[in-house]
Amino acid sequence: MAREQLNNTAYSWNGFAGRQDLAAALAGHVAGRLTKAIAERGTGLLAVSGGTTPAKFFAALSAIPIAWDKVIVTLVDERFVPASSPRSNAGLVAANLLQNAAKAARFVPLYHEATSIEDAASSDNAVLQSLPWPLDVVVLGMGPDGHTASFFPDADDLATLLDPSSDRIVLPVHATSAGEPRLTLSLARIVDAGFIALHIEGEDKRTAFDGAVAPGPRKPIRAVLDAAHRPVEVFWAP
């Protein structure tokens, strides 16, 4: 593990020989943080990313016997599709994380049937404001283009998405590279988390991360690292 300094925020690089080892280590970290949160305030609030990368991590975490009935799980971001869609992050979480011991957790989705992505975001803001903020744990992913959550480099009004002072919980996202419209937690909610992990796999993701933290145009993941209130833990395996 190596600790690096980026502007005012440190990040730790946790490298693993294999993806199963990464999944087990990350699951242990997350379970420990949730257990600590439950002991301190009676509940643990976890936000996770979607895509295919976290499936092994989800399976490992789901088997750890913590007080899951006191855990609330939500998403970092979501496609504007119902849970029945194969592209739904909620569907991925249901199939891989909300299993075994973790079946007892409460899940709060981001997708709601609505006439527009803007209306869906408004519904999310009304529903999610009752959650016990701040997040105790957030687990982010990252694309080869340096996007994280649904902060895509080509998103309309990217500056609004990356505003760390936003008072919104969920924001709508329009980006050509994203495919369908998306919903994403605001940067302000993400960087306020008690523990922030970045889960990346493959040499292409490592190259993208190295490029993002090097001098040059600021990628969305760099905006997270710059704004984070505490060190971000990077978990990587080839």
Coordinates of N, CA and C in Angstrom, one line a residue:
M1 N 0.9 -1.2 0.0 CA 0.0 0.0 0.0 C 0.9 1.2 0.0
A2 N 0.6 2.2 -0.8 CA 1.3 3.4 -0.9 C 0.4 4.6 -0.7
R3 N 0.9 5.6 0.1 CA 0.1 6.8 0.3 C 0.7 7.9 -0.5
E4 N -0.2 8.6 -1.3 CA 0.3 9.7 -2.1 C -0.5 10.9 -1.7
Q5 N 0.1 12.1 -2.0 CA -0.5 13.4 -1.7 C -0.9 14.0 -3.0
L6 N -2.2 14.4 -3.1 CA -2.7 15.1 -4.3 C -3.3 16.4 -3.8
N7 N -2.7 17.5 -4.1 CA -3.2 18.8 -3.5 C -3.3 18.7 -2.0
N8 N -4.5 18.9 -1.4 CA -4.7 18.8 0.0 C -5.2 17.4 0.4
T9 N -5.4 16.5 -0.5 CA -6.0 15.3 -0.1 C -5.1 14.1 -0.4
A10 N -4.9 13.2 0.5 CA -4.1 12.0 0.3 C -5.0 10.9 -0.2
Y11 N -4.4 10.0 -0.9 CA -5.1 8.8 -1.3 C -4.1 7.6 -1.1
S12 N -4.7 6.5 -0.8 CA -3.9 5.3 -0.6 C -4.1 4.3 -1.7
W13 N -3.0 3.7 -2.2 CA -3.1 2.8 -3.3 C -3.0 1.4 -2.6
N14 N -4.0 0.6 -2.8 CA -4.0 -0.8 -2.3 C -4.0 -1.8 -3.5
G15 N -2.9 -2.4 -3.8 CA -2.8 -3.2 -4.9 C -2.9 -4.7 -4.5
F16 N -3.6 -5.5 -5.3 CA -3.7 -6.9 -5.0 C -3.4 -7.8 -6.3
A17 N -2.9 -9.0 -6.0 CA -2.5 -9.9 -7.1 C -3.7 -10.3 -7.9
G18 N -4.9 -10.5 -7.3 CA -6.0 -11.0 -8.0 C -7.3 -10.3 -7.5
R19 N -8.3 -10.4 -8.4 CA -9.6 -9.7 -8.1 C -10.3 -10.3 -6.9
Q20 N -10.2 -11.6 -6.7 CA -10.9 -12.2 -5.5 C -10.3 -11.7 -4.2
D21 N -8.9 -11.5 -4.2 CA -8.3 -11.0 -3.0 C -8.7 -9.6 -2.8
L22 N -8.8 -8.8 -3.9 CA -9.3 -7.4 -3.7 C -10.7 -7.4 -3.2
A23 N -11.6 -8.2 -3.7 CA -13.0 -8.3 -3.3 C -13.1 -8.6 -1.8
A24 N -12.3 -9.5 -1.3 CA -12.3 -9.9 0.1 C -11.8 -8.8 1.0
A25 N -10.7 -8.1 0.6 CA -10.1 -7.1 1.4 C -11.1 -5.9 1.4
L26 N -11.7 -5.5 0.3 CA -12.6 -4.3 0.3 C -13.8 -4.7 1.1
A27 N -14.3 -5.9 1.0 CA -15.5 -6.3 1.8 C -15.2 -6.2 3.3
G28 N -14.0 -6.6 3.7 CA -13.7 -6.5 5.1 C -13.6 -5.1 5.6
H29 N -13.0 -4.2 4.8 CA -13.0 -2.8 5.1 C -14.4 -2.2 5.3
V30 N -15.2 -2.5 4.3 CA -16.6 -1.9 4.3 C -17.4 -2.4 5.5
A31 N -17.3 -3.7 5.7 CA -18.0 -4.3 6.8 C -17.6 -3.7 8.2
G32 N -16.3 -3.5 8.3 CA -15.7 -2.9 9.5 C -16.2 -1.5 9.7
R33 N -16.3 -0.7 8.7 CA -16.7 0.7 8.7 C -18.2 0.7 9.1
L34 N -19.0 -0.2 8.5 CA -20.4 -0.2 8.8 C -20.7 -0.6 10.2
T35 N -20.0 -1.6 10.7 CA -20.1 -2.0 12.1 C -19.8 -0.9 13.0
K36 N -18.7 -0.1 12.7 CA -18.4 1.0 13.6 C -19.5 2.1 13.6
A37 N -20.0 2.3 12.4 CA -21.1 3.3 12.3 C -22.3 2.9 13.1
I38 N -22.7 1.6 13.0 CA -23.8 1.1 13.7 C -23.6 1.2 15.2
A39 N -22.4 0.9 15.7 CA -22.1 1.1 17.1 C -22.2 2.5 17.6
E40 N -21.8 3.4 16.7 CA -21.8 4.9 17.1 C -23.1 5.6 17.0
R41 N -23.9 5.2 15.9 CA -25.1 6.0 15.7 C -26.3 5.1 15.4
G42 N -26.2 3.8 15.5 CA -27.3 2.9 15.4 C -27.7 2.5 14.0
T43 N -27.0 3.0 13.0 CA -27.3 2.6 11.6 C -26.0 2.8 10.8
G44 N -26.0 2.2 9.6 CA -24.9 2.3 8.7 C -25.4 2.7 7.3
L45 N -24.9 3.7 6.7 CA -25.4 4.2 5.4 C -24.4 3.9 4.3
L46 N -24.7 3.1 3.4 CA -23.7 2.6 2.3 C -24.2 3.0 1.0
A47 N -23.4 3.6 0.1 CA -23.7 3.8 -1.3 C -22.7 3.1 -2.2
V48 N -23.2 2.4 -3.1 CA -22.3 1.6 -4.0 C -22.6 1.9 -5.5
S49 N -21.6 1.6 -6.3 CA -21.7 1.9 -7.7 C -22.1 0.6 -8.4
G50 N -22.4 0.7 -9.7 CA -22.9 -0.4 -10.5 C -21.9 -0.9 -11.5
G51 N -22.4 -1.3 -12.6 CA -21.5 -1.9 -13.6 C -21.2 -3.3 -13.2
T52 N -20.3 -4.0 -14.0 CA -19.9 -5.4 -13.7 C -18.8 -5.5 -12.7
T53 N -18.0 -4.5 -12.5 CA -16.8 -4.6 -11.7 C -17.1 -5.1 -10.3
P54 N -18.1 -4.5 -9.6 CA -18.2 -4.9 -8.1 C -18.9 -6.2 -7.8
A55 N -19.2 -7.0 -8.8 CA -20.0 -8.3 -8.5 C -19.3 -9.1 -7.5
K56 N -18.0 -9.4 -7.6 CA -17.2 -10.2 -6.6 C -17.2 -9.6 -5.3
F57 N -17.0 -8.3 -5.2 CA -17.0 -7.5 -4.0 C -18.4 -7.6 -3.3
F58 N -19.4 -7.5 -4.1 CA -20.8 -7.6 -3.5 C -21.0 -8.9 -2.9
A59 N -20.6 -10.0 -3.6 CA -20.8 -11.4 -3.1 C -20.0 -11.6 -1.8
A60 N -18.8 -11.1 -1.7 CA -18.0 -11.2 -0.5 C -18.6 -10.4 0.6
L61 N -19.0 -9.2 0.4 CA -19.6 -8.4 1.4 C -20.9 -9.0 2.0
S62 N -21.7 -9.6 1.1 CA -23.0 -10.1 1.4 C -22.9 -11.3 2.4
A63 N -21.8 -11.9 2.4 CA -21.6 -13.1 3.3 C -21.1 -12.8 4.7
I64 N -20.7 -11.5 4.9 CA -20.1 -11.1 6.2 C -21.3 -10.9 7.2
P65 N -21.3 -11.5 8.3 CA -22.4 -11.4 9.3 C -22.4 -10.2 10.2
I66 N -22.6 -9.1 9.6 CA -22.8 -7.9 10.4 C -24.3 -7.6 10.7
A67 N -24.6 -6.6 11.4 CA -26.0 -6.3 11.7 C -26.7 -5.6 10.5
W68 N -27.0 -6.4 9.5 CA -27.5 -5.9 8.2 C -28.9 -5.3 8.4
D69 N -29.6 -5.7 9.4 CA -30.9 -5.0 9.6 C -30.8 -3.6 10.0
K70 N -29.6 -3.2 10.3 CA -29.3 -1.8 10.7 C -28.6 -1.0 9.6
V71 N -28.5 -1.6 8.4 CA -27.8 -1.0 7.3 C -28.7 -0.6 6.2
I72 N -28.5 0.6 5.7 CA -29.3 1.1 4.5 C -28.3 1.2 3.3
V73 N -28.7 0.6 2.2 CA -27.9 0.6 1.0 C -28.6 1.5 0.0
T74 N -27.9 2.3 -0.7 CA -28.4 3.1 -1.8 C -27.3 3.0 -2.9
L75 N -27.5 3.7 -4.0 CA -26.6 3.7 -5.1 C -25.9 5.1 -5.3
V76 N -24.7 5.0 -5.8 CA -24.0 6.2 -6.2 C -24.6 6.8 -7.4
D77 N -25.0 6.0 -8.3 CA -25.7 6.5 -9.5 C -26.5 5.3 -10.1
E78 N -27.4 5.7 -11.1 CA -28.3 4.8 -11.7 C -28.7 5.2 -13.1
R79 N -28.9 4.3 -14.0 CA -29.4 4.6 -15.3 C -30.9 4.8 -15.2
F80 N -31.5 5.5 -16.1 CA -32.9 5.8 -16.1 C -33.7 4.7 -16.7
V81 N -33.5 3.5 -16.0 CA -34.2 2.3 -16.5 C -34.8 1.6 -15.2
P82 N -35.8 0.8 -15.4 CA -36.4 0.1 -14.3 C -35.5 -1.0 -13.8
A83 N -35.7 -1.6 -12.6 CA -34.9 -2.6 -12.0 C -34.9 -3.9 -12.9
S84 N -35.9 -4.1 -13.7 CA -36.0 -5.3 -14.5 C -35.1 -5.2 -15.7
S85 N -34.5 -4.1 -16.0 CA -33.6 -3.9 -17.1 C -32.2 -4.5 -16.8
P86 N -31.6 -5.2 -17.7 CA -30.3 -5.8 -17.5 C -29.2 -4.7 -17.3
R87 N -29.5 -3.4 -17.6 CA -28.6 -2.3 -17.4 C -28.8 -1.6 -16.1
S88 N -29.8 -2.1 -15.3 CA -30.1 -1.5 -14.0 C -29.0 -1.8 -12.9
N89 N -28.5 -0.7 -12.3 CA -27.6 -0.9 -11.1 C -28.4 -1.5 -9.9
A90 N -29.7 -1.2 -9.8 CA -30.5 -1.7 -8.7 C -30.6 -3.3 -8.9
G91 N -30.8 -3.7 -10.1 CA -30.9 -5.1 -10.4 C -29.6 -5.8 -10.0
L92 N -28.4 -5.2 -10.3 CA -27.1 -5.8 -10.0 C -27.0 -5.9 -8.5
V93 N -27.4 -4.9 -7.8 CA -27.3 -4.9 -6.3 C -28.2 -6.0 -5.7
A94 N -29.4 -6.1 -6.2 CA -30.3 -7.1 -5.7 C -29.8 -8.5 -6.0
A95 N -29.2 -8.8 -7.1 CA -28.7 -10.1 -7.5 C -27.4 -10.5 -6.8
N96 N -26.6 -9.5 -6.4 CA -25.3 -9.8 -5.9 C -25.0 -9.4 -4.5
L97 N -25.6 -8.3 -4.1 CA -25.3 -7.8 -2.7 C -26.4 -8.1 -1.7
L98 N -27.6 -7.9 -2.1 CA -28.7 -8.2 -1.2 C -29.1 -9.6 -1.1
Q99 N -28.1 -10.4 -0.8 CA -28.2 -11.9 -0.7 C -27.6 -12.3 0.7
N100 N -27.7 -13.6 1.0 CA -27.1 -14.2 2.2 C -27.5 -13.3 3.4
A101 N -26.5 -13.0 4.2 CA -26.8 -12.2 5.4 C -27.3 -10.8 5.1
A102 N -26.9 -10.3 3.9 CA -27.3 -8.9 3.6 C -28.7 -8.8 3.1
K103 N -29.5 -9.8 3.0 CA -30.9 -9.7 2.7 C -31.7 -8.9 3.7
A104 N -31.1 -8.8 4.9 CA -31.8 -8.0 5.9 C -31.7 -6.5 5.8
A105 N -30.8 -6.0 4.9 CA -30.5 -4.6 4.7 C -31.7 -3.9 4.0
R106 N -31.9 -2.7 4.2 CA -32.9 -1.9 3.6 C -32.2 -1.2 2.3
F107 N -32.9 -1.4 1.2 CA -32.4 -0.8 -0.1 C -33.2 0.4 -0.5
V108 N -32.6 1.5 -0.8 CA -33.3 2.7 -1.3 C -32.8 2.9 -2.7
P109 N -33.6 2.7 -3.8 CA -33.2 2.9 -5.1 C -33.2 4.3 -5.6
L110 N -32.5 4.6 -6.7 CA -32.6 6.0 -7.2 C -33.6 6.1 -8.3
Y111 N -33.9 5.0 -9.1 CA -34.8 5.0 -10.2 C -36.2 5.1 -9.6
H112 N -37.0 6.0 -10.1 CA -38.5 6.1 -9.9 C -39.1 6.3 -11.3
E113 N -40.2 5.7 -11.5 CA -40.9 5.9 -12.8 C -41.3 7.4 -12.8
A114 N -41.0 8.1 -13.9 CA -41.2 9.5 -14.0 C -41.3 9.9 -15.5
T115 N -41.8 11.1 -15.8 CA -41.9 11.5 -17.2 C -40.6 12.0 -17.7
S116 N -39.6 12.3 -16.8 CA -38.3 12.8 -17.2 C -37.3 12.5 -16.2
I117 N -36.0 12.6 -16.6 CA -35.0 12.4 -15.6 C -34.9 13.5 -14.6
E118 N -35.3 14.7 -14.9 CA -35.4 15.8 -14.0 C -36.5 15.5 -12.9
D119 N -37.6 15.0 -13.3 CA -38.7 14.7 -12.4 C -38.2 13.5 -11.4
A120 N -37.5 12.6 -12.0 CA -37.0 11.4 -11.2 C -36.0 12.0 -10.2
A121 N -35.1 12.9 -10.5 CA -34.2 13.5 -9.6 C -34.9 14.2 -8.5
S122 N -36.0 14.9 -8.8 CA -36.7 15.6 -7.8 C -37.4 14.7 -6.8
S123 N -37.9 13.5 -7.3 CA -38.5 12.5 -6.4 C -37.4 12.0 -5.5
D124 N -36.2 11.7 -6.1 CA -35.1 11.2 -5.3 C -34.7 12.1 -4.1
N125 N -34.7 13.4 -4.5 CA -34.3 14.4 -3.4 C -35.3 14.4 -2.3
A126 N -36.6 14.2 -2.6 CA -37.6 14.2 -1.6 C -37.5 12.9 -0.8
V127 N -37.2 11.8 -1.4 CA -37.2 10.5 -0.7 C -35.9 10.4 0.1
L128 N -34.8 10.7 -0.5 CA -33.5 10.5 0.2 C -33.1 11.5 1.3
Q129 N -33.8 12.6 1.4 CA -33.5 13.5 2.4 C -33.7 13.0 3.8
S130 N -34.5 11.9 3.9 CA -34.8 11.4 5.2 C -33.8 10.4 5.7
L131 N -32.8 10.0 4.8 CA -31.8 9.1 5.2 C -30.8 9.7 6.2
P132 N -30.1 8.9 7.0 CA -29.3 9.4 8.1 C -27.9 9.9 7.5
W133 N -27.9 11.0 6.8 CA -26.6 11.5 6.2 C -25.7 12.0 7.3
P134 N -24.4 12.0 7.1 CA -23.7 11.7 5.9 C -23.5 10.2 5.6
L135 N -23.1 9.8 4.4 CA -22.8 8.4 4.1 C -21.7 8.0 5.1
D136 N -21.8 6.7 5.5 CA -20.7 6.1 6.3 C -19.7 5.6 5.3
V137 N -20.1 5.0 4.3 CA -19.2 4.4 3.3 C -19.8 4.6 1.9
V138 N -18.9 5.0 1.0 CA -19.2 5.1 -0.4 C -18.1 4.3 -1.2
V139 N -18.6 3.4 -2.1 CA -17.7 2.7 -3.0 C -17.9 3.1 -4.4
L140 N -16.9 3.8 -5.0 CA -17.0 4.3 -6.3 C -16.3 3.3 -7.3
G141 N -16.7 3.5 -8.6 CA -16.0 2.8 -9.7 C -15.4 3.9 -10.5
M142 N -14.8 3.5 -11.6 CA -14.2 4.5 -12.5 C -14.1 3.9 -13.9
G143 N -14.5 4.7 -14.9 CA -14.3 4.3 -16.3 C -13.0 4.7 -16.9
P144 N -12.6 4.1 -18.0 CA -11.3 4.4 -18.7 C -11.2 5.9 -19.1
D145 N -12.4 6.6 -19.2 CA -12.4 8.0 -19.5 C -12.2 8.9 -18.3
G146 N -12.1 8.3 -17.1 CA -11.9 9.0 -15.9 C -13.2 9.4 -15.2
H147 N -14.3 8.9 -15.7 CA -15.6 9.3 -15.1 C -15.8 8.4 -13.8
T148 N -16.5 8.9 -12.9 CA -16.8 8.2 -11.7 C -18.2 8.6 -11.3
A149 N -19.0 7.8 -10.5 CA -20.4 8.0 -10.4 C -20.9 8.2 -11.8
S150 N -21.8 9.2 -12.1 CA -22.1 9.5 -13.5 C -21.6 10.9 -13.9
F151 N -20.5 11.2 -13.4 CA -19.8 12.5 -13.8 C -19.0 12.2 -15.0
F152 N -19.7 12.2 -16.2 CA -19.0 11.9 -17.4 C -18.3 13.2 -18.0
P153 N -17.1 13.1 -18.6 CA -16.4 14.2 -19.1 C -17.3 15.0 -20.1
D154 N -18.2 14.4 -20.8 CA -19.0 15.1 -21.8 C -20.4 15.4 -21.3
A155 N -20.6 15.3 -20.0 CA -21.9 15.6 -19.5 C -22.3 17.1 -19.7
D156 N -23.6 17.3 -20.0 CA -24.1 18.7 -20.0 C -23.9 19.3 -18.7
D157 N -23.4 20.5 -18.6 CA -23.2 21.3 -17.4 C -22.4 20.5 -16.4
L158 N -21.2 20.0 -16.8 CA -20.4 19.2 -15.9 C -20.0 20.0 -14.7
A159 N -19.8 21.3 -14.8 CA -19.5 22.1 -13.7 C -20.5 22.1 -12.5
T160 N -21.8 22.0 -12.9 CA -22.8 21.8 -11.9 C -22.7 20.5 -11.2
L161 N -22.4 19.4 -11.9 CA -22.3 18.1 -11.4 C -21.1 18.0 -10.4
L162 N -20.1 18.8 -10.7 CA -18.8 18.7 -9.9 C -18.7 19.9 -8.9
D163 N -19.9 20.5 -8.6 CA -19.9 21.6 -7.6 C -19.9 21.0 -6.2
P164 N -18.8 21.1 -5.4 CA -18.8 20.4 -4.1 C -19.7 21.1 -3.1
S165 N -20.2 22.3 -3.4 CA -21.1 23.0 -2.4 C -22.6 22.8 -2.7
S166 N -22.9 22.0 -3.7 CA -24.3 21.8 -4.0 C -25.1 21.3 -2.8
D167 N -26.4 21.8 -2.7 CA -27.2 21.3 -1.6 C -28.2 20.2 -2.1
R168 N -28.0 19.8 -3.4 CA -28.8 18.7 -3.9 C -28.3 17.3 -3.4
I169 N -29.1 16.3 -3.3 CA -28.7 15.0 -3.0 C -28.4 14.2 -4.3
V170 N -29.4 14.3 -5.2 CA -29.3 13.6 -6.5 C -29.5 14.6 -7.7
L171 N -28.7 14.4 -8.7 CA -28.7 15.3 -9.9 C -29.0 14.4 -11.1
P172 N -29.7 15.0 -12.1 CA -29.9 14.4 -13.4 C -28.7 14.5 -14.3
V173 N -28.4 13.6 -15.1 CA -27.2 13.6 -16.0 C -27.6 13.3 -17.4
H174 N -27.2 14.2 -18.3 CA -27.3 13.9 -19.8 C -25.9 13.9 -20.3
A175 N -25.5 12.8 -20.9 CA -24.1 12.7 -21.5 C -24.2 11.7 -22.7
T176 N -23.7 12.0 -23.8 CA -23.8 11.1 -25.0 C -23.1 9.8 -24.7
S177 N -21.9 9.9 -24.0 CA -21.2 8.7 -23.7 C -21.8 7.7 -22.7
A178 N -22.8 8.3 -22.0 CA -23.5 7.5 -20.9 C -24.6 6.6 -21.5
G179 N -25.0 6.9 -22.7 CA -26.1 6.1 -23.3 C -27.4 6.8 -22.8
E180 N -28.2 6.1 -22.0 CA -29.4 6.7 -21.5 C -29.1 7.8 -20.4
P181 N -30.1 8.7 -20.1 CA -29.9 9.6 -19.0 C -29.6 8.9 -17.7
R182 N -29.0 9.5 -16.8 CA -28.7 8.9 -15.5 C -29.0 9.8 -14.3
L183 N -29.0 9.2 -13.1 CA -29.2 9.9 -11.9 C -27.9 9.7 -11.1
T184 N -27.4 10.7 -10.4 CA -26.2 10.5 -9.6 C -26.2 11.3 -8.3
L185 N -25.6 10.7 -7.3 CA -25.4 11.5 -6.1 C -24.6 12.7 -6.4
S186 N -24.8 13.8 -5.7 CA -24.0 15.0 -5.9 C -22.6 14.7 -5.3
L187 N -21.7 15.5 -5.9 CA -20.3 15.4 -5.4 C -20.2 15.8 -3.9
A188 N -21.0 16.7 -3.5 CA -21.0 17.1 -2.1 C -21.4 16.0 -1.2
R189 N -22.3 15.1 -1.5 CA -22.7 14.0 -0.7 C -21.7 12.9 -0.7
I190 N -21.0 12.7 -1.9 CA -20.0 11.7 -2.0 C -18.8 12.0 -1.1
V191 N -18.3 13.2 -1.3 CA -17.0 13.6 -0.6 C -17.2 13.8 0.9
D192 N -18.4 13.8 1.4 CA -18.7 14.0 2.8 C -18.7 12.6 3.5
A193 N -18.6 11.5 2.8 CA -18.6 10.2 3.4 C -17.5 9.9 4.4
G194 N -17.8 9.1 5.3 CA -16.8 8.8 6.4 C -15.7 7.9 5.8
F195 N -16.0 7.1 4.8 CA -15.0 6.3 4.1 C -15.3 6.2 2.6
I196 N -14.3 6.6 1.8 CA -14.5 6.6 0.4 C -13.5 5.6 -0.2
A197 N -14.0 4.6 -0.9 CA -13.2 3.6 -1.6 C -13.4 3.8 -3.1
L198 N -12.3 3.7 -3.9 CA -12.4 3.6 -5.3 C -11.9 2.2 -5.8
H199 N -12.8 1.5 -6.4 CA -12.6 0.1 -6.8 C -12.4 0.1 -8.3
I200 N -11.2 -0.3 -8.7 CA -10.8 -0.3 -10.1 C -10.1 -1.6 -10.4
E201 N -10.3 -2.2 -11.6 CA -9.7 -3.4 -12.0 C -9.2 -3.3 -13.4
G202 N -8.0 -3.9 -13.7 CA -7.5 -3.9 -15.1 C -6.4 -2.9 -15.3
E203 N -5.5 -3.2 -16.2 CA -4.5 -2.2 -16.5 C -5.0 -0.9 -17.1
D204 N -6.1 -1.0 -17.9 CA -6.6 0.2 -18.5 C -7.1 1.2 -17.4
K205 N -7.7 0.6 -16.4 CA -8.2 1.5 -15.3 C -7.0 2.1 -14.5
R206 N -6.0 1.3 -14.3 CA -4.8 1.9 -13.6 C -4.1 3.0 -14.5
T207 N -4.1 2.8 -15.8 CA -3.5 3.8 -16.6 C -4.4 5.1 -16.6
A208 N -5.7 4.9 -16.6 CA -6.6 6.0 -16.5 C -6.4 6.8 -15.2
F209 N -6.3 6.0 -14.1 CA -6.1 6.7 -12.8 C -4.8 7.5 -12.8
D210 N -3.7 6.8 -13.2 CA -2.4 7.5 -13.2 C -2.5 8.8 -14.1
G211 N -3.2 8.7 -15.2 CA -3.3 9.9 -16.0 C -4.2 11.0 -15.4
A212 N -5.2 10.6 -14.6 CA -6.1 11.5 -14.0 C -5.4 12.3 -12.8
V213 N -4.4 11.7 -12.2 CA -3.8 12.4 -11.1 C -2.5 13.1 -11.5
A214 N -2.1 12.9 -12.8 CA -1.0 13.6 -13.3 C -1.4 15.0 -13.7
P215 N -0.4 15.9 -13.8 CA -0.7 17.3 -14.3 C -1.4 17.2 -15.7
G216 N -2.4 18.1 -15.9 CA -3.1 18.1 -17.1 C -4.6 18.4 -16.9
P217 N -5.4 18.3 -17.9 CA -6.8 18.5 -17.8 C -7.4 17.7 -16.7
R218 N -8.3 18.3 -15.9 CA -8.9 17.6 -14.7 C -10.0 16.7 -15.1
K219 N -9.8 15.4 -14.9 CA -10.8 14.4 -15.1 C -11.8 14.4 -13.9
P220 N -13.0 13.9 -14.1 CA -14.0 13.8 -13.0 C -13.5 13.1 -11.7
I221 N -12.7 12.0 -11.9 CA -12.2 11.3 -10.7 C -11.2 12.2 -9.9
R222 N -10.5 13.1 -10.6 CA -9.6 14.0 -10.0 C -10.4 15.0 -9.1
A223 N -11.6 15.4 -9.6 CA -12.4 16.3 -8.9 C -12.9 15.7 -7.6
V224 N -13.1 14.4 -7.5 CA -13.5 13.7 -6.3 C -12.3 13.7 -5.3
L225 N -11.1 13.4 -5.9 CA -9.9 13.4 -5.0 C -9.6 14.7 -4.5
D226 N -9.8 15.8 -5.3 CA -9.5 17.1 -4.8 C -10.5 17.6 -3.7
A227 N -11.7 17.2 -3.9 CA -12.8 17.7 -3.0 C -13.0 16.8 -1.7
A228 N -12.5 15.6 -1.7 CA -12.7 14.7 -0.6 C -12.3 15.3 0.7
H229 N -13.1 15.0 1.7 CA -12.7 15.6 3.1 C -11.7 14.7 3.8
R230 N -11.5 13.5 3.3 CA -10.5 12.6 3.9 C -9.9 11.7 2.9
P231 N -8.8 11.0 3.1 CA -8.1 10.3 2.1 C -9.0 9.2 1.4
V232 N -8.9 9.1 0.1 CA -9.6 8.1 -0.7 C -8.8 6.9 -0.7
E233 N -9.4 5.7 -0.5 CA -8.7 4.4 -0.5 C -8.9 3.8 -1.9
V234 N -7.8 3.6 -2.7 CA -7.9 3.0 -4.0 C -7.6 1.6 -3.9
F235 N -8.5 0.7 -4.4 CA -8.3 -0.7 -4.4 C -8.2 -1.2 -5.9
W236 N -7.1 -1.8 -6.2 CA -6.9 -2.2 -7.6 C -6.3 -3.6 -7.7
A237 N -6.7 -4.3 -8.8 CA -6.1 -5.6 -9.1 C -6.1 -5.6 -10.6
P238 N -5.1 -6.3 -11.2 CA -5.0 -6.4 -12.7 C -6.1 -7.3 -13.3

